[in-house]
Amino acid sequence: KLFTQAAEQGLAQSQHALGHCYAGGKGVVRDDEKAVELFRKAADQGFAAAQYNCGFCYTTGRGIAQDHAAAALLYRQAAEQGDASAQYALGYCHAQGKGVEQDRATAARLYMQAAEQGNASAQHSLGLWCMMGFGVAHNLADAARNFRLAADQDHAMTQSLLGFLCEHGHGTKRDLGEAVRLYRAAAAQRDVGALARLGVCLEKGRGVA
């Protein structure tokens, strides 16, 4: 009720918070269209988190027709205010050419900005690009460093990839025990690749007592 009253008075933060309530059905009946309406009102006032969430709705087509160009524009507005989630999302748009021109260098720059703020998805993507040489120089040490940051936040796919680097000594010291630990952590989150690699390590006695 308080969120509703504040939102009706045009307070962007309350509009955004109430939008989350409608998006998740928290305290109100879930209504995706109402959530988008509230996110848009807050976004139009320059509220970065609302710009990101409104953009995400356009990306997914939740509560509004899917529109990648509109999503990218909103992500850009939030990214320019330093919103890490938006920086990552806009980077992904540039990486895939969704709603914007495909530009790996721009995508890498945005991933770096988001990664520096601790965004695990950006750290994962940046690590993968360092590993593959997409948009940045091929550098396995940088890949391992970024993977470590994301893995420490329990990003399952990254734990699996870092485990692989540790198992084979690519970009980091070879450490079979650490590889198995990372595979176990990722496997606990049902990462298929980690389950397969863990199975091989257990079968061959690698990194296990």
mmCIF file of C-alpha atoms in Angstrom, residues 1 18 31 37 49 56 80 104 106 111 123 125 144 203:
data_model
loop_
_atom_site.group_PDB
_atom_site.id
_atom_site.type_symbol
_atom_site.label_atom_id
_atom_site.label_comp_id
_atom_site.label_asym_id
_atom_site.label_seq_id
_atom_site.Cartn_x
_atom_site.Cartn_y
_atom_site.Cartn_z
ATOM 1 C CA LYS A 1 0.000 0.000 0.000
ATOM 2 C CA LEU A 18 5.991 -1.665 -7.046
ATOM 3 C CA ASP A 31 0.588 -8.618 -13.682
ATOM 4 C CA GLU A 37 4.039 0.212 -17.036
ATOM 5 C CA ALA A 49 17.468 0.067 -12.264
ATOM 6 C CA PHE A 56 14.809 -6.804 -19.811
ATOM 7 C CA GLU A 80 25.716 5.282 -18.931
ATOM 8 C CA ARG A 104 32.811 -7.303 -30.280
ATOM 9 C CA THR A 106 32.287 -2.532 -27.709
ATOM 10 C CA TYR A 111 31.822 -6.550 -20.150
ATOM 11 C CA GLN A 123 33.245 -11.799 -15.485
ATOM 12 C CA SER A 125 31.766 -13.659 -20.493
ATOM 13 C CA ALA A 144 41.553 -17.716 -15.497
ATOM 14 C CA GLU A 203 37.094 -42.800 -12.600
#
